[in-house]
Amino acid sequence: MPDAIARALPLLRDAPRAPDVSRGYLDLLGSTAHEPPGPVQALWESSAGTAGYDAAQGLGRRIFSSLRPPAGALRLPQGGFALDVGSGPGGVTAQLGRVVGPDGLALGVDVSESMLARAVRAYGSPNVGFLRADARRLPFPDGTVDAITCLAVLQLIPEPLAVVAELMRVLAPGGRLAIMVPSPGGRLTSRLGGLVAEPAGVRLLTGDELAETLHASGAATVHTRQQSLVLRVLARKAV
């Protein structure tokens, strides 16, 4: 069993008696059928999409500086516990692992088996591990994660605002949550959402929607920033 998964098991709400780690990550979904919610997500989960993901993200980050993972803003302590939801090929999870250090733990959560397999190969380490789980039902108790990132993925997940509430549930009091989603901002968000995004299985979210959900789920402060076509949100849970 990978060291990071062995360290993660005691942190789970209902740890499996016979953990499936045969592919290097902890599979909590097993044979549960997973259908991508739209053609965009289906592309990312395909072998071709997985191979091209890093190149697409790299290009996007060069174009939009606001796409850079906000690890510094999370104020993660050494030895802390960080979660990267929608971790894809694992680069952001690995960055969180470097921040928390060898005594800390960074876990990436995704549903894509191909993405998780790639993440394990590239970034698996004693303090960086990966789980296959549903973001709408995270396997952690309330208030146990020091910091959470959810970058460029909410728009692809069914019930994205329910996912936001779930992220806040597992976040520890005083912990920080960083969200990044593509969003044109203003009236264009709803117009493009209906015409282009929703038929492709993409939900464009507004800052107001996210802030309202975060406050209703226990956030003490919420900061939103619209830059170009990217919406960044940083929330701190009430103590």
Short mmCIF file of C-alpha atoms in Angstrom, two decimals, residues 75-228:
data_model
loop_
_atom_site.label_atom_id
_atom_site.label_comp_id
_atom_site.label_asym_id
_atom_site.label_seq_id
_atom_site.Cartn_x
_atom_site.Cartn_y
_atom_site.Cartn_z
CA ARG A 75 -1.66 29.64 4.47
CA LEU A 76 -1.10 25.92 4.83
CA PRO A 77 0.90 24.98 7.92
CA GLN A 78 3.85 22.61 7.82
CA GLY A 79 2.49 19.20 8.71
CA GLY A 80 -1.01 20.18 7.59
CA PHE A 81 -3.63 18.23 5.63
CA ALA A 82 -4.53 19.55 2.17
CA LEU A 83 -7.08 18.34 -0.34
CA ASP A 84 -7.13 18.95 -4.10
CA VAL A 85 -10.58 18.17 -5.50
CA GLY A 86 -10.68 17.44 -9.21
CA SER A 87 -6.95 16.78 -9.10
CA GLY A 88 -6.58 15.59 -12.70
CA PRO A 89 -2.97 14.58 -13.44
CA GLY A 90 -1.84 15.66 -9.97
CA GLY A 91 0.39 18.67 -10.43
CA VAL A 92 -1.47 20.92 -7.99
CA THR A 93 -1.70 18.11 -5.44
CA ALA A 94 2.06 17.69 -5.61
CA GLN A 95 2.53 21.43 -5.08
CA LEU A 96 0.38 21.23 -1.94
CA GLY A 97 2.52 18.31 -0.78
CA ARG A 98 5.62 20.46 -1.06
CA VAL A 99 3.97 23.18 1.01
CA VAL A 100 2.87 20.91 3.89
CA GLY A 101 6.21 19.11 3.91
CA PRO A 102 7.07 15.50 4.74
CA ASP A 103 5.08 15.54 7.99
CA GLY A 104 1.97 16.77 6.20
CA LEU A 105 -0.36 15.07 3.73
CA ALA A 106 -1.80 16.19 0.40
CA LEU A 107 -4.51 14.11 -1.24
CA GLY A 108 -5.94 14.48 -4.72
CA VAL A 109 -9.53 13.42 -5.44
CA ASP A 110 -10.85 12.65 -8.91
CA VAL A 111 -13.26 10.25 -10.63
CA SER A 112 -11.19 9.63 -13.76
CA GLU A 113 -9.23 6.39 -13.58
CA SER A 114 -6.89 7.46 -16.40
CA MET A 115 -6.12 10.79 -14.73
CA LEU A 116 -5.52 9.15 -11.36
CA ALA A 117 -3.22 6.52 -12.85
CA ARG A 118 -1.16 9.25 -14.47
CA ALA A 119 -1.07 11.28 -11.24
CA VAL A 120 0.20 8.29 -9.25
CA ARG A 121 2.99 7.65 -11.76
CA ALA A 122 4.07 11.28 -11.86
CA TYR A 123 3.59 12.49 -8.29
CA GLY A 124 2.85 9.67 -5.85
CA SER A 125 5.09 9.99 -2.78
CA PRO A 126 5.01 9.32 0.97
CA ASN A 127 3.05 12.55 1.54
CA VAL A 128 1.14 12.82 -1.77
CA GLY A 129 -1.62 10.33 -2.55
CA PHE A 130 -4.72 10.03 -4.70
CA LEU A 131 -8.30 8.83 -4.18
CA ARG A 132 -11.05 7.94 -6.60
CA ALA A 133 -14.15 9.42 -5.00
CA ASP A 134 -17.23 11.53 -5.76
CA ALA A 135 -16.72 15.22 -4.97
CA ARG A 136 -20.38 15.44 -3.98
CA ARG A 137 -19.80 12.91 -1.18
CA LEU A 138 -16.26 13.35 0.10
CA PRO A 139 -15.11 10.53 2.40
CA PHE A 140 -13.89 12.77 5.23
CA PRO A 141 -15.50 13.81 8.52
CA ASP A 142 -16.70 17.35 9.10
CA GLY A 143 -14.06 20.00 9.70
CA THR A 144 -10.92 17.94 9.20
CA VAL A 145 -9.06 19.44 6.20
CA ASP A 146 -6.75 22.44 6.67
CA ALA A 147 -7.03 23.74 3.10
CA ILE A 148 -8.74 22.78 -0.15
CA THR A 149 -8.18 23.64 -3.80
CA CYS A 150 -10.73 23.08 -6.56
CA LEU A 151 -9.27 24.51 -9.76
CA ALA A 152 -10.88 24.50 -13.21
CA VAL A 153 -13.18 21.60 -12.41
CA LEU A 154 -16.45 22.79 -10.81
CA GLN A 155 -17.84 23.72 -14.21
CA LEU A 156 -17.62 20.04 -15.24
CA ILE A 157 -19.15 18.43 -12.13
CA PRO A 158 -22.89 17.79 -11.82
CA GLU A 159 -24.45 19.86 -9.01
CA PRO A 160 -21.44 22.19 -8.64
CA LEU A 161 -22.97 24.26 -5.84
CA ALA A 162 -23.65 21.08 -3.85
CA VAL A 163 -19.95 20.29 -4.29
CA VAL A 164 -19.05 23.73 -2.91
CA ALA A 165 -21.15 23.03 0.19
CA GLU A 166 -19.44 19.66 0.57
CA LEU A 167 -16.00 21.27 0.37
CA MET A 168 -17.00 23.64 3.15
CA ARG A 169 -18.29 20.74 5.23
CA VAL A 170 -14.93 18.99 5.37
CA LEU A 171 -12.91 22.20 5.73
CA ALA A 172 -11.59 22.82 9.25
CA PRO A 173 -12.64 25.98 11.15
CA GLY A 174 -10.36 28.78 10.00
CA GLY A 175 -9.30 26.77 6.95
CA ARG A 176 -9.18 28.21 3.46
CA LEU A 177 -10.75 27.09 0.20
CA ALA A 178 -9.50 28.24 -3.22
CA ILE A 179 -11.78 27.86 -6.23
CA MET A 180 -11.06 28.77 -9.82
CA VAL A 181 -13.55 28.47 -12.67
CA PRO A 182 -13.72 29.80 -16.21
CA SER A 183 -16.31 32.55 -16.33
CA PRO A 184 -16.77 35.42 -18.78
CA GLY A 185 -18.39 37.50 -16.04
CA GLY A 186 -21.51 39.65 -16.07
CA ARG A 187 -24.41 38.93 -18.39
CA LEU A 188 -22.18 36.98 -20.75
CA THR A 189 -22.03 34.16 -18.21
CA SER A 190 -25.73 33.35 -18.46
CA ARG A 191 -25.89 34.00 -22.20
CA LEU A 192 -22.92 31.82 -23.10
CA GLY A 193 -24.02 29.24 -20.56
CA GLY A 194 -27.32 28.67 -22.30
CA LEU A 195 -26.01 28.87 -25.85
CA VAL A 196 -22.68 27.03 -25.69
CA ALA A 197 -21.58 25.78 -22.29
CA GLU A 198 -24.59 23.83 -21.06
CA PRO A 199 -25.00 21.77 -24.27
CA ALA A 200 -21.32 20.80 -23.82
CA GLY A 201 -21.93 19.71 -20.24
CA VAL A 202 -20.31 22.82 -18.74
CA ARG A 203 -21.93 24.97 -16.05
CA LEU A 204 -20.68 28.56 -15.96
CA LEU A 205 -20.85 29.93 -12.42
CA THR A 206 -20.97 33.53 -11.23
CA GLY A 207 -19.18 35.08 -8.30
CA ASP A 208 -22.51 35.87 -6.66
CA GLU A 209 -23.64 32.23 -6.87
CA LEU A 210 -20.43 30.96 -5.35
CA ALA A 211 -20.30 33.62 -2.62
CA GLU A 212 -23.91 32.98 -1.60
CA THR A 213 -23.32 29.22 -1.35
CA LEU A 214 -20.06 29.65 0.55
CA HIS A 215 -21.58 32.01 3.12
CA ALA A 216 -24.58 29.72 3.56
CA SER A 217 -22.17 26.80 4.15
CA GLY A 218 -20.17 28.50 6.90
CA ALA A 219 -17.67 30.83 5.25
CA ALA A 220 -16.71 33.83 7.36
CA THR A 221 -15.10 35.70 4.47
CA VAL A 222 -15.29 35.28 0.70
CA HIS A 223 -13.13 37.17 -1.81
CA THR A 224 -13.94 36.97 -5.52
CA ARG A 225 -11.83 38.27 -8.37
CA GLN A 226 -12.79 38.33 -12.02
CA GLN A 227 -9.81 38.54 -14.37
CA SER A 228 -10.22 38.11 -18.10
#
